[in-house]
Coordinates of C-alpha atoms in Angstrom, one line a residue:
M1 CA 81.0 33.2 75.9
L2 CA 78.5 35.2 77.5
S3 CA 78.7 33.9 81.2
S4 CA 75.5 33.4 83.3
V5 CA 76.6 35.9 85.8
V6 CA 77.0 38.3 83.3
F7 CA 73.8 37.8 81.5
L8 CA 72.0 37.7 85.0
L9 CA 73.4 41.4 85.6
L10 CA 72.1 42.2 81.9
F11 CA 68.8 40.8 82.6
Q12 CA 68.5 42.8 85.8
W13 CA 69.4 46.0 83.9
V14 CA 66.7 45.4 81.4
V15 CA 64.0 44.8 83.7
L16 CA 64.8 47.4 86.2
T17 CA 65.6 50.3 84.0
E18 CA 64.1 52.3 80.9
S19 CA 67.1 53.6 79.0
A20 CA 66.6 55.0 75.6
E21 CA 67.7 53.2 72.4
P22 CA 71.5 53.3 71.6
E23 CA 72.3 56.5 70.1
Q24 CA 74.3 55.2 67.1
Y25 CA 70.8 53.7 65.7
S26 CA 68.4 56.0 66.8
G27 CA 67.7 57.7 63.8
V28 CA 67.4 54.5 61.6
A29 CA 65.3 52.9 64.3
A30 CA 62.7 55.7 64.2
Q31 CA 62.5 55.4 60.7
L32 CA 61.9 51.7 60.5
V33 CA 59.3 51.9 63.1
E34 CA 57.8 54.8 61.1
D35 CA 58.0 52.3 58.0
E36 CA 57.1 48.9 59.6
C37 CA 54.4 50.4 62.1
E38 CA 52.8 53.6 60.7
D39 CA 49.8 53.3 62.9
A40 CA 51.5 52.8 66.2
R41 CA 49.8 54.6 68.9
P42 CA 52.1 57.3 70.5
Q43 CA 52.5 55.4 73.7
F44 CA 54.3 52.7 72.2
I45 CA 56.6 54.2 69.6
Q46 CA 59.4 54.7 72.1
P47 CA 59.6 51.1 73.1
L48 CA 59.1 49.8 69.6
R49 CA 62.1 52.2 68.6
T50 CA 64.4 50.9 71.3
L51 CA 63.7 47.3 70.2
A52 CA 64.5 48.2 66.5
A53 CA 67.7 49.8 67.8
N54 CA 68.8 47.0 70.2
G55 CA 67.9 44.7 67.2
L56 CA 70.4 46.6 65.0
I57 CA 73.0 46.2 67.9
A58 CA 72.2 42.4 67.9
Q59 CA 73.0 42.4 64.2
E60 CA 76.1 44.3 64.8
D61 CA 77.1 41.9 67.3
L62 CA 76.7 39.0 65.0
H63 CA 78.9 40.5 62.4
L64 CA 81.5 42.0 64.5
R65 CA 81.5 39.9 67.9
G66 CA 80.0 36.6 67.1
P67 CA 76.9 34.6 67.8
E68 CA 77.5 34.2 71.6
T69 CA 77.3 38.0 72.0
S70 CA 74.6 38.6 69.5
L71 CA 72.2 35.9 71.1
G72 CA 72.8 37.8 74.3
S73 CA 71.8 41.1 72.9
W74 CA 68.7 39.8 71.3
M75 CA 67.4 38.0 74.4
A76 CA 68.0 41.3 76.3
A77 CA 66.4 43.4 74.0
L78 CA 63.3 41.0 73.6
A79 CA 63.0 40.5 77.6
K80 CA 63.0 44.2 78.0
L81 CA 59.9 44.6 75.6
L82 CA 58.2 41.8 76.8
H83 CA 58.7 42.4 80.6
L84 CA 58.4 46.2 80.5
D85 CA 56.1 46.9 77.5
P86 CA 54.2 43.6 76.4
Y87 CA 51.4 45.8 75.0
A88 CA 53.9 47.6 72.7
A89 CA 55.0 44.1 71.6
F90 CA 51.4 43.4 70.2
E91 CA 51.0 46.9 69.0
C92 CA 52.8 45.6 65.7
P93 CA 53.0 41.9 66.0
L94 CA 54.4 41.6 62.6
I95 CA 57.8 43.2 63.8
M96 CA 58.1 40.8 66.9
T97 CA 57.7 38.1 64.7
S98 CA 60.5 39.1 62.5
H99 CA 62.8 40.1 65.6
I100 CA 62.1 36.8 67.3
R101 CA 63.0 34.7 64.4
K102 CA 66.2 36.4 64.1
A103 CA 67.0 35.6 67.8
A104 CA 66.2 32.0 67.1
D105 CA 68.5 32.1 64.2
S106 CA 71.4 33.3 66.8
A107 CA 70.4 30.5 69.0
L108 CA 70.6 27.9 66.3
Y109 CA 74.3 29.3 65.1
L110 CA 75.2 28.1 68.7
L111 CA 73.3 24.5 68.3
Q112 CA 70.8 25.7 71.0
K113 CA 68.0 24.1 69.1
K114 CA 65.6 23.8 72.2
R115 CA 65.9 27.6 72.8
A116 CA 65.4 28.0 69.1
R117 CA 62.2 26.1 69.2
V118 CA 60.6 27.9 72.1
L119 CA 61.4 31.3 70.6
L120 CA 59.6 30.3 67.5
Q121 CA 56.8 29.0 69.4
I122 CA 56.6 32.5 71.0
G123 CA 57.0 34.2 67.7
N124 CA 54.3 32.0 66.1
M125 CA 51.9 33.7 68.8
F126 CA 52.6 37.0 67.4
K127 CA 52.5 35.8 63.8
L128 CA 49.0 34.5 64.5
S129 CA 48.1 38.0 66.0
A130 CA 49.3 39.5 62.9
M131 CA 47.3 37.1 60.5
S132 CA 44.2 37.9 62.5
R133 CA 44.7 41.6 61.9
W134 CA 45.3 41.1 58.1
Y135 CA 42.1 38.9 57.8
T136 CA 40.2 41.5 59.5
E137 CA 41.4 44.5 57.4
V138 CA 40.8 42.6 54.3
A139 CA 37.1 41.7 55.3
D140 CA 36.6 45.2 56.4
E141 CA 38.0 46.6 52.9
Q142 CA 35.6 44.2 51.3
Q143 CA 32.6 45.5 53.3
R144 CA 33.7 49.1 53.0
L145 CA 33.7 48.6 49.0
G146 CA 30.1 46.9 49.4
L147 CA 31.4 43.6 47.8
P148 CA 29.7 40.2 48.5
M149 CA 31.4 38.2 51.2
N150 CA 32.5 35.6 48.6
T151 CA 34.3 38.0 46.4
P152 CA 38.0 37.3 46.4
P153 CA 40.4 40.0 47.4
P154 CA 42.9 41.4 45.0
T155 CA 45.6 38.9 44.2
K156 CA 48.4 40.6 46.4
K157 CA 46.0 40.5 49.4
Q158 CA 45.0 37.0 49.0
R159 CA 48.4 35.8 50.9
F160 CA 50.0 37.0 54.0
Q161 CA 53.7 37.1 54.5
P162 CA 54.3 33.7 52.5
R163 CA 58.1 33.9 53.2
M164 CA 57.6 34.5 56.9
Q165 CA 55.0 31.8 57.0
M166 CA 57.2 29.5 55.4
D167 CA 60.1 30.2 57.7
Y168 CA 58.1 29.5 60.9
Q169 CA 56.3 26.6 59.4
L170 CA 59.5 24.7 58.5
G171 CA 61.4 25.7 61.6
L172 CA 58.8 24.6 63.9
A173 CA 57.9 21.4 62.1
L174 CA 61.6 20.3 61.7
L175 CA 62.6 21.3 65.3
T176 CA 59.6 19.5 66.9
Q177 CA 60.5 16.4 64.9
Q178 CA 63.8 16.3 66.3
L179 CA 63.1 17.5 69.8
L180 CA 59.7 16.3 70.7
E181 CA 59.9 14.1 73.8
P182 CA 58.7 10.6 73.2
P183 CA 56.1 9.1 75.5
V184 CA 58.0 7.3 78.3
E185 CA 57.7 3.5 77.8
P186 CA 57.2 1.4 79.7
R187 CA 54.5 3.5 81.6
K188 CA 55.1 3.3 85.4
R189 CA 52.4 2.1 88.0
W190 CA 52.0 3.8 91.2
P191 CA 54.5 2.2 93.8
A192 CA 52.8 -0.4 95.9
G193 CA 52.6 0.5 99.5
L194 CA 53.1 4.1 98.9
P195 CA 49.9 6.2 99.9
K196 CA 48.1 7.7 97.0
P197 CA 47.9 11.6 96.8
K198 CA 44.6 13.3 97.0
I199 CA 43.5 14.2 93.3
D200 CA 40.4 16.3 92.6
V201 CA 39.2 16.3 88.6
L202 CA 37.9 19.7 87.5
S203 CA 36.1 20.8 84.5
I204 CA 33.9 23.6 82.9
C205 CA 31.2 22.9 80.9
V206 CA 29.5 26.2 79.7
Y207 CA 28.3 26.6 76.3
S208 CA 25.7 29.0 74.8
P209 CA 23.2 28.0 71.9
D210 CA 24.6 28.3 68.5
K211 CA 22.1 29.3 65.9
T212 CA 24.7 28.6 63.1
S213 CA 25.4 25.0 64.6
N214 CA 25.2 22.2 61.7
T215 CA 24.2 19.8 64.2
V216 CA 22.0 21.1 67.3
L217 CA 21.2 24.4 69.0
D218 CA 22.6 23.3 72.5
S219 CA 25.7 21.6 73.1
P220 CA 25.3 18.1 74.3
L221 CA 28.6 17.9 75.8
P222 CA 27.3 18.9 79.3
G223 CA 25.2 15.7 79.3
M224 CA 28.2 13.6 78.0
T225 CA 31.7 14.0 79.2
P226 CA 30.5 14.6 83.0
E227 CA 29.5 10.9 82.8
N228 CA 32.8 9.8 81.4
H229 CA 34.8 11.9 84.0
K230 CA 32.8 10.8 87.2
Q231 CA 33.1 7.1 86.2
Y232 CA 36.7 7.4 85.7
V233 CA 37.1 9.3 89.0
A234 CA 35.0 6.5 90.9
Q235 CA 36.8 3.6 89.1
T236 CA 40.4 4.8 89.2
G237 CA 40.2 5.9 93.2
L238 CA 40.5 9.7 92.5
N239 CA 39.1 11.8 95.4
N240 CA 36.5 13.9 93.7
Y241 CA 35.0 15.4 90.4
V242 CA 33.9 18.9 90.3
M243 CA 31.9 20.1 87.2
H244 CA 31.6 24.0 86.8
D245 CA 28.6 25.2 84.9
K246 CA 29.2 28.9 85.6
L247 CA 32.2 31.1 84.7
L248 CA 34.1 32.8 87.0
M249 CA 34.7 35.5 84.5
P250 CA 31.3 35.3 82.5
D251 CA 32.1 38.1 80.1
R252 CA 34.9 36.1 78.5
E253 CA 35.3 32.7 77.0
A254 CA 35.4 29.7 79.3
H255 CA 39.2 29.3 78.5
Y256 CA 40.0 32.3 80.8
S257 CA 38.0 30.9 83.9
K258 CA 40.3 27.8 83.9
F259 CA 43.4 28.9 85.8
L260 CA 41.0 30.8 88.2
V261 CA 39.0 27.8 88.9
V262 CA 41.9 25.5 89.4
Y263 CA 43.6 28.3 91.7
Q264 CA 40.4 28.9 93.8
H265 CA 40.1 24.9 94.1
L266 CA 43.6 24.6 95.5
Q267 CA 43.2 27.4 97.9
Q268 CA 39.9 26.2 99.4
N269 CA 41.1 22.6 99.5
P270 CA 44.4 22.4 101.3
G271 CA 44.2 18.8 101.7
T272 CA 44.1 18.1 97.7
E273 CA 47.6 17.3 96.7
W274 CA 46.8 17.6 93.0
V275 CA 44.1 19.1 90.7
F276 CA 43.7 17.2 87.3
F277 CA 41.9 19.8 84.8
M278 CA 40.1 18.2 81.7
D279 CA 38.1 20.5 79.4
C280 CA 34.5 19.4 78.6
D281 CA 35.2 18.3 75.3
A282 CA 37.8 15.7 76.4
F283 CA 37.2 12.1 77.4
F284 CA 39.3 9.6 79.4
T285 CA 39.6 6.7 77.0
T286 CA 41.5 4.3 78.8
F287 CA 40.7 3.3 82.6
D288 CA 44.0 0.9 82.8
F289 CA 46.5 3.9 82.9
T290 CA 45.3 6.1 85.7
V291 CA 46.2 9.6 87.0
F292 CA 48.4 7.8 89.8
D293 CA 50.3 6.1 87.2
L294 CA 50.9 9.2 85.1
L295 CA 52.4 10.8 88.1
A296 CA 54.5 7.8 88.8
T297 CA 55.8 8.0 85.2
Y298 CA 56.4 11.8 85.0
A299 CA 56.7 13.0 88.5
D300 CA 57.8 10.1 90.3
P301 CA 57.5 10.4 94.1
T302 CA 60.5 8.2 94.8
T303 CA 62.9 10.5 93.0
E304 CA 64.2 14.0 93.9
A305 CA 63.3 15.1 90.4
G306 CA 59.9 13.9 90.5
Q307 CA 59.1 15.6 93.8
K308 CA 59.8 18.9 92.3
V309 CA 57.6 18.7 89.3
N310 CA 54.3 20.9 90.0
F311 CA 52.9 21.3 86.6
I312 CA 52.4 18.6 83.8
V313 CA 51.0 19.4 80.4
A314 CA 51.3 17.9 77.0
E315 CA 53.4 19.6 74.4
D316 CA 52.8 20.0 70.6
T317 CA 54.2 21.9 67.8
G318 CA 52.9 25.1 68.7
G319 CA 53.8 25.1 72.5
I320 CA 51.4 23.4 74.8
N321 CA 47.5 22.5 74.9
T322 CA 45.8 23.1 78.1
G323 CA 42.8 21.0 77.3
V324 CA 44.4 18.4 80.1
F325 CA 47.0 19.6 82.7
L326 CA 47.9 18.7 86.1
V327 CA 48.9 21.3 89.1
R328 CA 50.3 20.3 92.3
N329 CA 49.1 22.3 95.6
T330 CA 52.3 24.1 96.4
P331 CA 53.4 27.7 96.8
W332 CA 55.0 27.5 93.5
S333 CA 51.9 26.5 91.8
F334 CA 50.0 29.6 93.3
D335 CA 52.7 31.9 92.2
Y336 CA 52.7 30.4 88.6
L337 CA 48.7 30.3 88.4
Q338 CA 49.0 34.2 89.5
R339 CA 51.5 34.8 86.7
V340 CA 49.3 33.1 84.1
T341 CA 46.4 35.3 85.3
L342 CA 48.2 38.2 84.7
S343 CA 49.7 37.5 81.4
P344 CA 48.8 39.7 78.4
F345 CA 49.8 36.6 76.1
T346 CA 46.4 35.7 74.9
T347 CA 46.7 35.1 71.5
A348 CA 46.1 31.2 71.6
W349 CA 43.8 31.7 74.7
D350 CA 45.0 30.4 77.9
Q351 CA 47.5 28.2 76.3
S352 CA 49.9 31.0 75.4
M353 CA 49.4 32.4 78.7
F354 CA 50.3 29.1 80.4
F355 CA 53.1 28.4 77.9
T356 CA 54.9 31.8 78.3
A357 CA 54.5 31.6 82.1
A358 CA 56.2 28.3 82.1
V359 CA 59.2 29.0 80.0
N360 CA 60.0 32.6 80.9
A361 CA 61.9 31.6 84.2
T362 CA 64.6 30.0 82.0
L363 CA 64.4 31.3 78.6
F364 CA 66.3 34.4 79.2
S365 CA 69.0 33.1 81.3
D366 CA 71.9 30.7 81.1
L367 CA 72.7 31.4 77.7
D368 CA 76.0 29.4 77.6
H369 CA 73.6 26.4 77.5
D370 CA 70.5 25.2 75.7
F371 CA 67.2 26.0 77.1
Q372 CA 65.7 23.6 79.9
L373 CA 62.4 23.9 81.4
P374 CA 62.2 24.8 85.2
P375 CA 62.5 21.6 87.3
E376 CA 58.7 22.3 88.4
V377 CA 57.3 22.1 84.9
R378 CA 57.0 18.8 82.7
F379 CA 55.9 18.7 79.1
V380 CA 54.6 15.3 78.1
H381 CA 53.7 13.4 75.0
Q382 CA 50.1 13.8 73.9
K383 CA 49.7 10.1 73.9
H384 CA 49.9 9.9 77.6
L385 CA 47.6 13.0 78.2
N386 CA 45.9 14.8 75.5
A387 CA 45.7 13.3 72.0
F388 CA 43.9 15.1 69.1
V389 CA 41.4 14.4 66.5
P390 CA 41.4 15.5 62.8
P391 CA 41.5 18.1 61.8
A392 CA 43.6 19.5 64.5
S393 CA 45.9 16.3 64.6
K394 CA 46.9 17.2 61.1
D395 CA 46.4 21.1 60.7
W396 CA 48.2 21.9 63.9
G397 CA 50.8 19.1 63.4
G398 CA 49.7 17.3 66.7
Y399 CA 49.5 13.7 67.9
E400 CA 46.5 11.7 66.7
W401 CA 44.6 9.7 69.1
Q402 CA 44.9 5.7 68.9
V403 CA 43.2 3.1 71.0
G404 CA 45.0 2.6 74.2
D405 CA 45.8 6.4 74.6
F406 CA 45.1 8.2 77.9
A407 CA 42.6 10.8 76.7
R408 CA 40.9 12.1 73.5
H409 CA 40.5 15.7 73.2
F410 CA 38.2 17.4 70.6
A411 CA 40.5 20.6 70.3
G412 CA 39.4 22.3 66.8
C413 CA 36.7 19.8 66.3
P414 CA 33.6 21.4 67.6
W415 CA 30.2 19.8 68.4
Q416 CA 28.7 22.0 65.8
E417 CA 29.8 19.9 63.0
K418 CA 28.5 16.7 62.5
P419 CA 31.6 14.6 62.1
C420 CA 33.0 15.7 65.3
L421 CA 29.4 15.2 67.1
D422 CA 29.2 11.6 65.8
L423 CA 32.9 11.1 66.8
M424 CA 32.2 12.4 70.5
Y425 CA 29.4 9.9 70.9
E426 CA 31.6 7.1 69.6
T427 CA 34.2 8.2 72.2
L428 CA 31.7 8.1 74.9
E429 CA 30.8 4.6 74.1
H430 CA 34.4 3.8 74.0
G431 CA 34.8 5.0 77.3
R432 CA 31.7 3.1 78.7
R433 CA 33.3 -0.1 77.4
Q434 CA 36.6 0.9 79.0
Y435 CA 35.1 1.2 82.6
S436 CA 32.8 -1.8 82.3
N437 CA 35.8 -3.8 81.7
V438 CA 38.4 -1.9 84.1
G439 CA 37.8 -4.5 86.9
N440 CA 39.0 -7.4 84.8
A441 CA 42.3 -5.6 84.0
R442 CA 43.5 -3.9 87.4
T443 CA 43.6 -5.5 90.8
D444 CA 45.2 -2.3 92.4
L445 CA 42.7 0.2 91.9

């Protein structure tokens, strides 16, 4: 077996050196890159050749030396590219999609299903990037030919890599079905007599007018969710609610100001022990299960393991959804948020940035055992943090909100569509009924 000590040395070599590809495969690696990434820019050709050659070494290891050695070779090859040349990885995302799937297969040979799932979740990010480019290329060709927008493309261009799509869809769905952590039941209450931490709730509500909207020109959400958030904060004993109506990165989408807003708030408020971030399209839907109870359930302050937890977020088939999350005010969290800020993995907006920064610390180490999250990170079931609505609950393979769940998040269901906006108003009213009755339900708030 590939010992942890050996792999640590290997990983250090990967990160600290820039050796060329293995000589025995240099020629074929150059040809593979030329065939599979014919438009690669010059500065990215050598890293891609090295990846191709190291991938062939990993395949050789599988046939001659076994899956343990093969997995080590795959993880070293991927770590080298992702840490040293991440932009080369995105130069030809379809290559990464294929290589990462092979690495996941090696993990599955060793029954390391958790590692395989995380690898497929990362590979899926590259798959989405490749799909986006394919879609753009097809649309550009239609425009170049002067064809109407609704003209179907040629048959062979109507589908994008169907076999690869099926491999990922099937693998992620089945592994998630097996490995998704169920919601912890019964939910815990914050321990009586234990001082409650100081928790601030943050949100960003910034929307531009949308002339293509099927509902109204200006988003009504800035006039809806703050009411829900403020009432929840007031009635459940949280410290403060801060709604940002300006972006720290005004030239980018609101998602990319999220981690900066949290970082800045923690830095400027050292007395705040936790920040609870909630998107402007997410509503609290039960006032009986509080953020304090959430911490008692998933970061129990009376246990050593619970005291180590610094970041709590809901997981789904594709990885995580950062519409709702908690961050503890600690040095670890500052370091983590800095890594998120610097992450080039923006395929799924901030979510892929948060996800890769969370899993990288343990994904490439201790290959003798299956993957485990760092002790500072806790992925929880959507029921207790961030439940979806249709169509995301179906199209993304997520959990669909039910009465009694913690929050309802309208990811993938925008205010510009009437069914979604109607459901948002319905959810606002549901929340109002909750906080009007909360006094009858809890005596410890």
